Amino acid sequence: MKVFIAVSKKHARPVLDVVHTLKPRPRVLVVSYDEEVEALSKHYGYEFRYLRDNLEQLSSIQELQEYDMAILAQDEDSKNVAILKAIKQFAIPVIIVLLHNTNNRDFLANEGATYIINVDEFLYNNLYTLIYPDTWIELSPIAALPKFRIAMYRVLRRALFNIPVSEIMKVTGEHEPGVAVFCFSRFGNRISNDSALETGSYIVLAGFEEDVEKALKEIEKLFRKYEEVYARRYSDIIRLREYG
Amino acid sequence: MLKTLKSETPHISLIGLTVGHMKKLKKLFRDSIFSERYIVFYGYSKSKIIEKVPTFYIDPPLIRGYAMRKAMEIARQPLVVLVNADSRCVDRSTIKRVIEDIELGKYKMFLAAPLTSKGFDRLYNNIVIPILKSVLGTQELAFPSYSIIVGPRKYLDVNENTLWSYEHLAALNILINDKSSIRIENNNCIDTVPDIFNGMEDLFIKSLARSIIRVSTRYGIIEKDFGEKLVEGLQ
């Protein structure tokens, strides 16, 4: 297998680390605008070429026609696009590109990217999860499976309702059996079915996007049911106090 | 000349810069003399722009100079037409005439349809014009930015950053060697800088001044110490 890698110093370590695990060992050509990448390439025994703001040199590497895979992991989408265009003529069958601005997905796909790894989305979603409790955050963690969806919910105010985990499992199991449901404590441990959701607990759904969407709605219905029960009970208490 | 161009392989990139106020440039973007066409969006918007032309989004947003530099990275053709897609001054016939002139070697770079505002003009005249006079002895670049920029990619692809007026750095590269090789048309039509940039004039003009000083120092037109003093004066 022959792999072409165009990588910046920021992404060099993970990309080269992963490619290095391939068995049998592939033949790898690494190109970069950053000379710092050369040391790591040499460490792995890969051929390295330094890009000096001149992509014409890439177009002249005729042997790229024989390559099976290209990984483009620059710091900016514009650089990935420029390299993508320069290697287009070699018709490399699999081209994996790192995406930094979600809006540029179509642009990269039109230029010939086979798989797009969305760094932007990863950052956005994880920030949202940490900043916004009691909100569903959806992500597509696998570039090759864009319809595979994970939805995450961090419980904060709704922990008040003491909703048993078994109820969550029941509503999702009844309505969307194709969705895998997990509940974690704030420390990342699994919560057993006979426990209740607490402050900081996570609900995680995984499956096809439509199924996850439906399962998520079912859980929301359950939350609202508990909210109503809680509100009714609270107003009853106030009423009883007033009369008592 | 253009007729032969149409029948041969076209080799011109058309890039429209926008902050989201796209005017009617559809005819220009459909013209067959351009072998690649892109919209480069440098505004700030959470929603996507729906255009038939492929649209590239710039990060970080709101930096026109950076967007232009990145646009040059994307363009692969030897001749580049860079227009302000929000402009009401960009006209197709001018662009076709200019492409023909550049093909014939009449000049290397063309700038037209100033893009400015009162705030930009005032600061540009106070800060940049005196520097351009002392560095190049020229006042040709009378406005802080232009809506039409045409030239070979090798001249427009400048290895220097500035926040707004990238075309000045490209022009400077050419002007230093040959003052007659640039054509600037100032007065036909003037575009106004979008309101989104209100309050940023000082930031952008000082960035341009610093970039001009850096380029001039690099080319040995001004002494390094003098350049450093000029930059200090801008703080």
Short mmCIF file of C-alpha atoms in Angstrom, two decimals:
data_model
loop_
_atom_site.label_atom_id
_atom_site.label_comp_id
_atom_site.label_asym_id
_atom_site.label_seq_id
_atom_site.Cartn_x
_atom_site.Cartn_y
_atom_site.Cartn_z
CA MET A 1 0.00 0.00 0.00
CA LYS A 2 1.21 3.49 -0.83
CA VAL A 3 0.09 6.48 1.23
CA PHE A 4 0.62 10.14 0.42
CA ILE A 5 0.44 12.49 3.41
CA ALA A 6 0.36 16.29 3.24
CA VAL A 7 0.48 17.39 6.83
CA SER A 8 1.21 20.42 8.99
CA LYS A 9 3.34 20.19 12.12
CA LYS A 10 0.20 20.53 14.26
CA HIS A 11 -1.36 17.34 12.90
CA ALA A 12 1.80 15.39 12.02
CA ARG A 13 2.03 13.27 15.17
CA PRO A 14 -1.47 11.72 15.17
CA VAL A 15 -1.55 11.21 11.40
CA LEU A 16 1.88 9.58 11.17
CA ASP A 17 1.25 7.56 14.34
CA VAL A 18 -1.93 6.07 12.87
CA VAL A 19 -0.45 5.37 9.44
CA HIS A 20 2.52 3.70 11.10
CA THR A 21 0.24 1.09 12.68
CA LEU A 22 -0.78 -0.25 9.24
CA LYS A 23 0.28 -3.82 8.54
CA PRO A 24 2.01 -4.61 6.25
CA ARG A 25 3.96 -1.37 6.52
CA PRO A 26 2.92 1.00 3.75
CA ARG A 27 5.21 3.04 1.58
CA VAL A 28 4.66 6.63 2.69
CA LEU A 29 5.49 9.96 1.10
CA VAL A 30 5.14 12.91 3.47
CA VAL A 31 5.05 16.51 2.22
CA SER A 32 4.79 19.58 4.42
CA TYR A 33 5.17 23.35 4.51
CA ASP A 34 6.73 22.89 7.94
CA GLU A 35 10.28 21.62 8.05
CA GLU A 36 9.63 20.40 11.61
CA VAL A 37 7.68 17.48 10.12
CA GLU A 38 10.82 16.08 8.51
CA ALA A 39 12.26 14.78 11.80
CA LEU A 40 9.16 12.74 12.61
CA SER A 41 9.00 11.42 9.03
CA LYS A 42 12.62 10.31 9.26
CA HIS A 43 11.92 8.70 12.63
CA TYR A 44 9.35 6.48 10.93
CA GLY A 45 11.56 5.98 7.86
CA TYR A 46 9.21 7.80 5.49
CA GLU A 47 10.25 9.81 2.45
CA PHE A 48 9.86 13.55 3.05
CA ARG A 49 9.58 16.51 0.69
CA TYR A 50 9.46 20.10 1.82
CA LEU A 51 6.79 22.24 0.14
CA ARG A 52 8.09 25.74 -0.48
CA ASP A 53 4.89 27.61 -1.37
CA ASN A 54 5.06 26.00 -4.77
CA LEU A 55 2.52 23.30 -5.46
CA GLU A 56 3.71 22.75 -9.03
CA GLN A 57 6.36 20.44 -7.56
CA LEU A 58 3.53 18.19 -6.36
CA SER A 59 2.00 17.98 -9.82
CA SER A 60 5.33 16.78 -11.16
CA ILE A 61 5.56 13.73 -8.84
CA GLN A 62 4.32 11.25 -11.44
CA GLU A 63 4.59 8.26 -9.11
CA LEU A 64 1.56 9.61 -7.20
CA GLN A 65 -0.56 7.83 -9.82
CA GLU A 66 0.37 4.56 -8.12
CA TYR A 67 -0.71 5.72 -4.64
CA ASP A 68 -3.73 4.14 -2.94
CA MET A 69 -4.52 6.78 -0.37
CA ALA A 70 -3.93 10.45 0.36
CA ILE A 71 -4.32 12.14 3.74
CA LEU A 72 -4.46 15.93 3.71
CA ALA A 73 -4.15 17.42 7.18
CA GLN A 74 -3.16 21.05 6.91
CA ASP A 75 -4.04 23.73 9.47
CA GLU A 76 -6.27 25.59 7.03
CA ASP A 77 -8.95 24.50 4.58
CA SER A 78 -7.46 26.68 1.83
CA LYS A 79 -4.17 24.76 1.99
CA ASN A 80 -6.01 21.43 1.87
CA VAL A 81 -7.98 22.65 -1.17
CA ALA A 82 -4.82 23.81 -2.94
CA ILE A 83 -3.12 20.44 -2.39
CA LEU A 84 -6.29 18.57 -3.34
CA LYS A 85 -6.32 20.42 -6.66
CA ALA A 86 -2.64 19.78 -7.27
CA ILE A 87 -3.00 16.00 -6.81
CA LYS A 88 -6.40 15.68 -8.51
CA GLN A 89 -4.85 14.58 -11.83
CA PHE A 90 -3.36 11.46 -10.21
CA ALA A 91 -6.81 10.03 -9.37
CA ILE A 92 -5.79 8.62 -5.99
CA PRO A 93 -8.76 6.36 -5.05
CA VAL A 94 -9.12 7.37 -1.39
CA ILE A 95 -8.53 10.95 -0.28
CA ILE A 96 -9.07 11.81 3.39
CA VAL A 97 -9.19 15.50 4.24
CA LEU A 98 -9.31 17.36 7.55
CA LEU A 99 -12.05 20.01 7.59
CA HIS A 100 -11.71 23.12 9.76
CA ASN A 101 -14.85 25.05 8.79
CA THR A 102 -18.03 22.96 8.49
CA ASN A 103 -19.33 25.30 5.76
CA ASN A 104 -16.48 24.19 3.48
CA ARG A 105 -17.60 20.54 3.45
CA ASP A 106 -19.32 20.79 0.03
CA PHE A 107 -16.36 22.66 -1.41
CA LEU A 108 -13.96 19.86 -0.42
CA ALA A 109 -16.36 17.15 -1.58
CA ASN A 110 -16.67 18.85 -4.99
CA GLU A 111 -12.91 18.97 -5.29
CA GLY A 112 -12.72 15.20 -4.83
CA ALA A 113 -12.34 14.45 -1.11
CA THR A 114 -13.59 10.90 -0.40
CA TYR A 115 -13.78 11.20 3.39
CA ILE A 116 -13.93 14.38 5.39
CA ILE A 117 -12.93 14.52 9.04
CA ASN A 118 -14.64 17.49 10.62
CA VAL A 119 -12.38 18.97 13.29
CA ASP A 120 -14.63 22.02 13.57
CA GLU A 121 -17.68 19.96 14.50
CA PHE A 122 -15.75 17.98 17.09
CA LEU A 123 -14.65 21.18 18.82
CA TYR A 124 -18.04 22.86 18.58
CA ASN A 125 -19.94 19.87 19.93
CA ASN A 126 -17.61 19.14 22.80
CA LEU A 127 -17.64 22.80 23.83
CA TYR A 128 -21.43 22.84 23.64
CA THR A 129 -21.64 19.69 25.79
CA LEU A 130 -19.46 21.23 28.46
CA ILE A 131 -21.00 24.70 28.38
CA TYR A 132 -24.69 23.83 27.93
CA PRO A 133 -26.22 21.37 30.38
CA ASP A 134 -29.76 20.04 29.79
CA THR A 135 -29.28 20.32 26.02
CA TRP A 136 -29.01 17.59 23.41
CA ILE A 137 -25.78 17.74 21.41
CA GLU A 138 -25.51 15.63 18.27
CA LEU A 139 -22.31 14.55 16.56
CA SER A 140 -21.21 12.36 13.66
CA PRO A 141 -18.02 10.85 15.06
CA ILE A 142 -17.09 8.62 12.11
CA ALA A 143 -16.25 10.37 8.83
CA ALA A 144 -16.89 7.21 6.83
CA LEU A 145 -20.38 6.84 8.35
CA PRO A 146 -21.97 10.29 8.16
CA LYS A 147 -25.42 8.88 9.05
CA PHE A 148 -24.14 7.32 12.26
CA ARG A 149 -25.08 9.75 14.98
CA ILE A 150 -24.32 10.13 18.65
CA ALA A 151 -26.52 12.36 20.80
CA MET A 152 -25.38 13.43 24.25
CA TYR A 153 -27.23 15.04 27.11
CA ARG A 154 -25.70 16.33 30.33
CA VAL A 155 -28.28 16.36 33.12
CA LEU A 156 -28.33 19.33 35.45
CA ARG A 157 -31.69 20.86 36.46
CA ARG A 158 -33.60 17.77 35.40
CA ALA A 159 -31.70 15.71 37.97
CA LEU A 160 -34.28 17.14 40.36
CA PHE A 161 -36.90 14.73 39.02
CA ASN A 162 -34.97 11.60 40.07
CA ILE A 163 -35.79 9.83 36.83
CA PRO A 164 -34.77 6.16 37.03
CA VAL A 165 -32.34 4.98 34.35
CA SER A 166 -34.66 2.00 33.78
CA GLU A 167 -37.37 4.43 32.53
CA ILE A 168 -34.98 5.93 29.98
CA MET A 169 -34.06 2.42 28.81
CA LYS A 170 -37.72 1.43 28.69
CA VAL A 171 -38.99 4.32 26.53
CA THR A 172 -36.11 4.07 24.08
CA GLY A 173 -36.27 0.27 24.00
CA GLU A 174 -40.01 0.31 23.32
CA HIS A 175 -39.95 2.94 20.59
CA GLU A 176 -36.48 2.74 19.08
CA PRO A 177 -34.88 -0.65 19.68
CA GLY A 178 -32.18 0.12 17.07
CA VAL A 179 -30.66 2.83 19.24
CA ALA A 180 -28.06 1.98 21.85
CA VAL A 181 -28.57 3.91 25.10
CA PHE A 182 -25.98 4.46 27.80
CA CYS A 183 -26.14 6.42 31.02
CA PHE A 184 -22.94 7.57 32.70
CA SER A 185 -22.29 9.23 36.03
CA ARG A 186 -20.49 12.60 36.11
CA PHE A 187 -17.25 10.65 36.63
CA GLY A 188 -17.79 8.61 33.47
CA ASN A 189 -18.90 5.36 35.16
CA ARG A 190 -21.90 3.39 33.96
CA ILE A 191 -25.06 3.92 36.03
CA SER A 192 -27.03 0.77 36.78
CA ASN A 193 -30.69 0.51 35.68
CA ASP A 194 -32.03 0.70 39.24
CA SER A 195 -30.34 4.07 39.92
CA ALA A 196 -31.69 7.50 39.06
CA LEU A 197 -30.15 10.27 36.98
CA GLU A 198 -28.14 12.69 39.09
CA THR A 199 -26.58 16.11 38.56
CA GLY A 200 -23.80 15.74 35.96
CA SER A 201 -25.04 12.39 34.61
CA TYR A 202 -24.80 11.83 30.86
CA ILE A 203 -27.30 10.15 28.57
CA VAL A 204 -25.70 8.94 25.34
CA LEU A 205 -27.63 7.62 22.33
CA ALA A 206 -25.97 5.98 19.32
CA GLY A 207 -27.44 4.78 16.05
CA PHE A 208 -28.78 5.92 12.67
CA GLU A 209 -29.57 9.61 12.64
CA GLU A 210 -33.36 9.20 12.18
CA ASP A 211 -33.58 6.59 14.96
CA VAL A 212 -31.49 8.70 17.33
CA GLU A 213 -33.69 11.69 16.55
CA LYS A 214 -36.84 9.69 17.43
CA ALA A 215 -35.32 8.19 20.59
CA LEU A 216 -34.27 11.66 21.69
CA LYS A 217 -37.86 12.89 21.28
CA GLU A 218 -39.15 9.99 23.39
CA ILE A 219 -36.76 10.86 26.21
CA GLU A 220 -37.83 14.51 25.95
CA LYS A 221 -41.47 13.38 26.31
CA LEU A 222 -40.48 11.44 29.45
CA PHE A 223 -38.73 14.53 30.83
CA ARG A 224 -41.83 16.65 30.20
CA LYS A 225 -44.04 14.06 31.88
CA TYR A 226 -41.84 14.21 34.99
CA GLU A 227 -41.83 18.02 34.80
CA GLU A 228 -45.64 18.05 34.82
CA VAL A 229 -45.82 15.58 37.72
CA TYR A 230 -43.29 17.63 39.66
CA ALA A 231 -45.09 20.90 38.91
CA ARG A 232 -48.46 19.42 39.97
CA ARG A 233 -47.02 18.00 43.17
CA TYR A 234 -45.32 21.32 43.98
CA SER A 235 -48.51 23.32 43.39
CA ASP A 236 -50.48 20.80 45.54
CA ILE A 237 -48.03 21.30 48.39
CA ILE A 238 -48.47 25.08 48.18
CA ARG A 239 -52.26 24.73 48.08
CA LEU A 240 -52.33 22.38 51.07
CA ARG A 241 -50.09 24.74 53.04
CA GLU A 242 -52.39 27.63 52.27
CA TYR A 243 -55.44 25.74 53.52
CA GLY A 244 -53.68 23.99 56.35
CA MET B 1 -7.77 37.67 -28.57
CA LEU B 2 -10.71 36.68 -26.38
CA LYS B 3 -12.30 34.69 -29.17
CA THR B 4 -9.19 32.56 -29.47
CA LEU B 5 -9.10 32.22 -25.71
CA LYS B 6 -12.61 30.77 -25.70
CA SER B 7 -11.67 28.07 -28.15
CA GLU B 8 -8.41 27.25 -26.41
CA THR B 9 -8.08 25.99 -22.86
CA PRO B 10 -9.16 28.86 -20.61
CA HIS B 11 -6.69 29.75 -17.90
CA ILE B 12 -8.36 32.43 -15.81
CA SER B 13 -9.64 32.18 -12.24
CA LEU B 14 -12.54 34.38 -11.19
CA ILE B 15 -12.88 34.94 -7.47
CA GLY B 16 -15.64 36.97 -5.86
CA LEU B 17 -15.10 38.22 -2.33
CA THR B 18 -18.23 38.76 -0.27
CA VAL B 19 -19.44 39.52 3.21
CA GLY B 20 -22.91 38.37 2.19
CA HIS B 21 -24.31 41.30 0.21
CA MET B 22 -23.83 39.71 -3.22
CA LYS B 23 -24.94 41.92 -6.08
CA LYS B 24 -25.94 40.85 -9.55
CA LEU B 25 -22.73 39.39 -10.91
CA LYS B 26 -24.38 36.23 -12.24
CA LYS B 27 -23.51 36.97 -15.87
CA LEU B 28 -19.89 37.48 -15.00
CA PHE B 29 -19.78 34.24 -13.04
CA ARG B 30 -21.35 32.35 -15.96
CA ASP B 31 -18.85 33.66 -18.50
CA SER B 32 -17.02 30.85 -20.26
CA ILE B 33 -13.66 32.63 -20.38
CA PHE B 34 -13.15 31.70 -16.73
CA SER B 35 -11.96 28.16 -16.17
CA GLU B 36 -12.58 28.29 -12.43
CA ARG B 37 -14.94 30.44 -10.38
CA TYR B 38 -15.26 30.74 -6.64
CA ILE B 39 -17.00 32.86 -4.08
CA VAL B 40 -14.87 33.54 -1.03
CA PHE B 41 -16.99 34.46 1.96
CA TYR B 42 -15.13 36.50 4.59
CA GLY B 43 -18.14 37.83 6.50
CA TYR B 44 -19.45 36.50 9.76
CA SER B 45 -22.46 34.29 9.40
CA LYS B 46 -23.63 31.14 11.09
CA SER B 47 -25.78 30.16 8.16
CA LYS B 48 -24.46 28.99 4.80
CA ILE B 49 -24.68 31.10 1.68
CA ILE B 50 -26.65 29.41 -1.07
CA GLU B 51 -24.93 30.07 -4.39
CA LYS B 52 -24.46 28.01 -7.51
CA VAL B 53 -20.79 28.98 -7.55
CA PRO B 54 -18.67 26.96 -5.07
CA THR B 55 -18.31 29.02 -1.92
CA PHE B 56 -15.27 28.90 0.31
CA TYR B 57 -15.55 30.18 3.90
CA ILE B 58 -12.60 31.95 5.45
CA ASP B 59 -11.47 31.50 9.05
CA PRO B 60 -11.01 33.82 10.86
CA PRO B 61 -13.76 35.93 9.30
CA LEU B 62 -13.86 39.71 8.68
CA ILE B 63 -10.21 39.93 7.54
CA ARG B 64 -10.32 40.95 3.88
CA GLY B 65 -6.53 40.87 3.42
CA TYR B 66 -6.32 37.34 4.77
CA ALA B 67 -9.30 36.25 2.64
CA MET B 68 -7.56 37.57 -0.48
CA ARG B 69 -4.37 35.74 0.40
CA LYS B 70 -6.29 32.50 0.91
CA ALA B 71 -8.18 33.11 -2.35
CA MET B 72 -4.83 33.18 -4.11
CA GLU B 73 -4.00 29.84 -2.54
CA ILE B 74 -7.19 28.30 -3.94
CA ALA B 75 -6.85 29.79 -7.43
CA ARG B 76 -4.76 27.56 -9.67
CA GLN B 77 -4.91 29.43 -12.98
CA PRO B 78 -2.08 31.76 -14.07
CA LEU B 79 -4.36 34.79 -14.49
CA VAL B 80 -6.64 35.85 -11.64
CA VAL B 81 -9.62 38.19 -11.59
CA LEU B 82 -10.47 39.13 -8.04
CA VAL B 83 -13.66 41.13 -7.60
CA ASN B 84 -15.65 42.47 -4.71
CA ALA B 85 -18.83 40.47 -5.25
CA ASP B 86 -20.76 42.96 -3.09
CA SER B 87 -19.81 45.76 -5.49
CA ARG B 88 -22.12 47.80 -7.69
CA CYS B 89 -19.12 48.94 -9.75
CA VAL B 90 -17.83 45.66 -11.19
CA ASP B 91 -18.65 45.52 -14.86
CA ARG B 92 -18.06 42.67 -17.22
CA SER B 93 -16.84 44.72 -20.19
CA THR B 94 -14.04 46.33 -18.13
CA ILE B 95 -12.87 42.95 -16.97
CA LYS B 96 -12.84 41.52 -20.48
CA ARG B 97 -10.93 44.54 -21.80
CA VAL B 98 -8.39 44.26 -18.99
CA ILE B 99 -7.86 40.53 -19.50
CA GLU B 100 -7.16 41.25 -23.16
CA ASP B 101 -4.73 44.06 -22.29
CA ILE B 102 -2.85 41.90 -19.80
CA GLU B 103 -2.71 39.07 -22.36
CA LEU B 104 -1.20 41.54 -24.81
CA GLY B 105 1.34 42.64 -22.22
CA LYS B 106 0.14 46.25 -21.97
CA TYR B 107 0.46 46.13 -18.18
CA LYS B 108 0.85 43.51 -15.44
CA MET B 109 -1.80 44.46 -12.94
CA PHE B 110 -5.07 46.35 -12.97
CA LEU B 111 -6.97 48.00 -10.13
CA ALA B 112 -10.28 49.81 -10.43
CA ALA B 113 -13.47 50.79 -8.58
CA PRO B 114 -12.20 52.07 -5.23
CA LEU B 115 -13.71 50.47 -2.13
CA THR B 116 -13.62 52.99 0.67
CA SER B 117 -15.46 55.07 3.26
CA LYS B 118 -14.91 58.46 4.91
CA GLY B 119 -13.14 56.88 7.87
CA PHE B 120 -10.93 54.73 5.67
CA ASP B 121 -10.08 57.68 3.38
CA ARG B 122 -9.15 60.01 6.22
CA LEU B 123 -6.81 57.54 7.88
CA TYR B 124 -5.40 56.33 4.57
CA ASN B 125 -4.54 59.89 3.50
CA ASN B 126 -2.99 60.69 6.88
CA ILE B 127 -1.00 57.51 7.41
CA VAL B 128 -0.45 55.51 4.23
CA ILE B 129 -0.12 58.15 1.52
CA PRO B 130 2.87 59.87 3.24
CA ILE B 131 4.57 56.47 3.61
CA LEU B 132 3.94 55.59 -0.06
CA LYS B 133 5.30 59.00 -1.08
CA SER B 134 8.46 58.60 0.93
CA VAL B 135 8.98 54.95 -0.03
CA LEU B 136 8.07 54.95 -3.71
CA GLY B 137 7.69 58.61 -4.52
CA THR B 138 4.28 57.73 -5.83
CA GLN B 139 0.66 58.47 -5.04
CA GLU B 140 -0.81 56.14 -7.60
CA LEU B 141 -2.59 54.01 -5.02
CA ALA B 142 -4.97 56.79 -4.02
CA PHE B 143 -7.55 54.61 -2.25
CA PRO B 144 -7.35 52.06 0.57
CA SER B 145 -8.88 49.23 -1.47
CA TYR B 146 -10.36 48.36 -4.86
CA SER B 147 -13.28 46.25 -6.09
CA ILE B 148 -11.59 45.01 -9.28
CA ILE B 149 -8.13 43.47 -9.19
CA VAL B 150 -6.74 41.63 -12.19
CA GLY B 151 -3.27 40.23 -12.63
CA PRO B 152 -1.11 37.15 -13.03
CA ARG B 153 -1.24 34.91 -9.98
CA LYS B 154 2.54 35.04 -9.56
CA TYR B 155 2.27 38.78 -8.76
CA LEU B 156 -0.90 38.58 -6.72
CA ASP B 157 0.31 35.72 -4.55
CA VAL B 158 2.24 37.79 -2.00
CA ASN B 159 4.00 36.25 0.97
CA GLU B 160 3.00 39.01 3.38
CA ASN B 161 -0.02 39.52 5.60
CA THR B 162 -2.20 42.55 6.02
CA LEU B 163 -5.68 42.82 7.47
CA TRP B 164 -7.44 44.71 4.68
CA SER B 165 -5.57 45.99 1.60
CA TYR B 166 -3.81 42.97 0.18
CA GLU B 167 -3.89 44.46 -3.33
CA HIS B 168 -1.52 47.21 -2.16
CA LEU B 169 1.13 44.66 -1.28
CA ALA B 170 0.76 42.97 -4.67
CA ALA B 171 0.92 46.37 -6.38
CA LEU B 172 3.94 47.33 -4.31
CA ASN B 173 5.82 44.26 -5.48
CA ILE B 174 5.28 45.34 -9.07
CA LEU B 175 5.70 49.10 -8.55
CA ILE B 176 9.09 48.69 -6.91
CA ASN B 177 10.44 47.27 -10.15
CA ASP B 178 8.41 49.04 -12.81
CA LYS B 179 6.00 51.91 -12.20
CA SER B 180 4.48 51.76 -15.66
CA SER B 181 3.38 48.14 -15.34
CA ILE B 182 0.30 48.85 -13.27
CA ARG B 183 -2.96 50.43 -14.43
CA ILE B 184 -5.24 52.08 -11.88
CA GLU B 185 -8.63 53.54 -12.72
CA ASN B 186 -9.90 55.54 -9.78
CA ASN B 187 -12.85 57.65 -10.65
CA ASN B 188 -15.50 55.78 -12.59
CA CYS B 189 -17.41 54.33 -9.67
CA ILE B 190 -16.73 54.09 -5.93
CA ASP B 191 -17.97 51.33 -3.59
CA THR B 192 -18.60 51.90 0.09
CA VAL B 193 -17.04 49.64 2.70
CA PRO B 194 -19.86 47.62 4.34
CA ASP B 195 -21.13 48.86 7.73
CA ILE B 196 -19.95 45.68 9.41
CA PHE B 197 -16.41 47.16 9.29
CA ASN B 198 -17.33 50.42 11.03
CA GLY B 199 -14.88 51.10 13.83
CA MET B 200 -12.20 48.87 12.36
CA GLU B 201 -10.67 51.53 10.05
CA ASP B 202 -7.77 52.33 12.36
CA LEU B 203 -6.91 48.65 12.78
CA PHE B 204 -6.92 47.97 9.03
CA ILE B 205 -5.09 51.11 7.86
CA LYS B 206 -2.33 50.77 10.45
CA SER B 207 -1.94 47.13 9.51
CA LEU B 208 -1.48 48.21 5.87
CA ALA B 209 1.06 50.84 6.86
CA ARG B 210 3.05 48.28 8.86
CA SER B 211 2.97 45.80 5.96
CA ILE B 212 4.17 48.42 3.47
CA ILE B 213 7.05 49.30 5.79
CA ARG B 214 7.94 45.61 6.20
CA VAL B 215 7.94 45.00 2.44
CA SER B 216 9.96 48.17 1.80
CA THR B 217 12.53 47.17 4.42
CA ARG B 218 12.76 43.71 2.89
CA TYR B 219 13.45 45.17 -0.54
CA GLY B 220 16.06 47.53 0.94
CA ILE B 221 14.13 50.65 -0.12
CA ILE B 222 14.26 51.97 3.41
CA GLU B 223 16.77 51.27 6.17
CA LYS B 224 15.73 48.77 8.83
CA ASP B 225 16.17 51.35 11.66
CA PHE B 226 14.07 53.91 9.81
CA GLY B 227 11.40 51.29 9.16
CA GLU B 228 11.32 50.38 12.85
CA LYS B 229 10.92 54.07 13.78
CA LEU B 230 8.02 54.41 11.35
CA VAL B 231 6.33 51.35 12.84
CA GLU B 232 6.87 52.71 16.36
CA GLY B 233 5.22 55.94 15.26
CA LEU B 234 2.11 53.98 14.33
CA GLN B 235 1.58 52.57 17.84
#
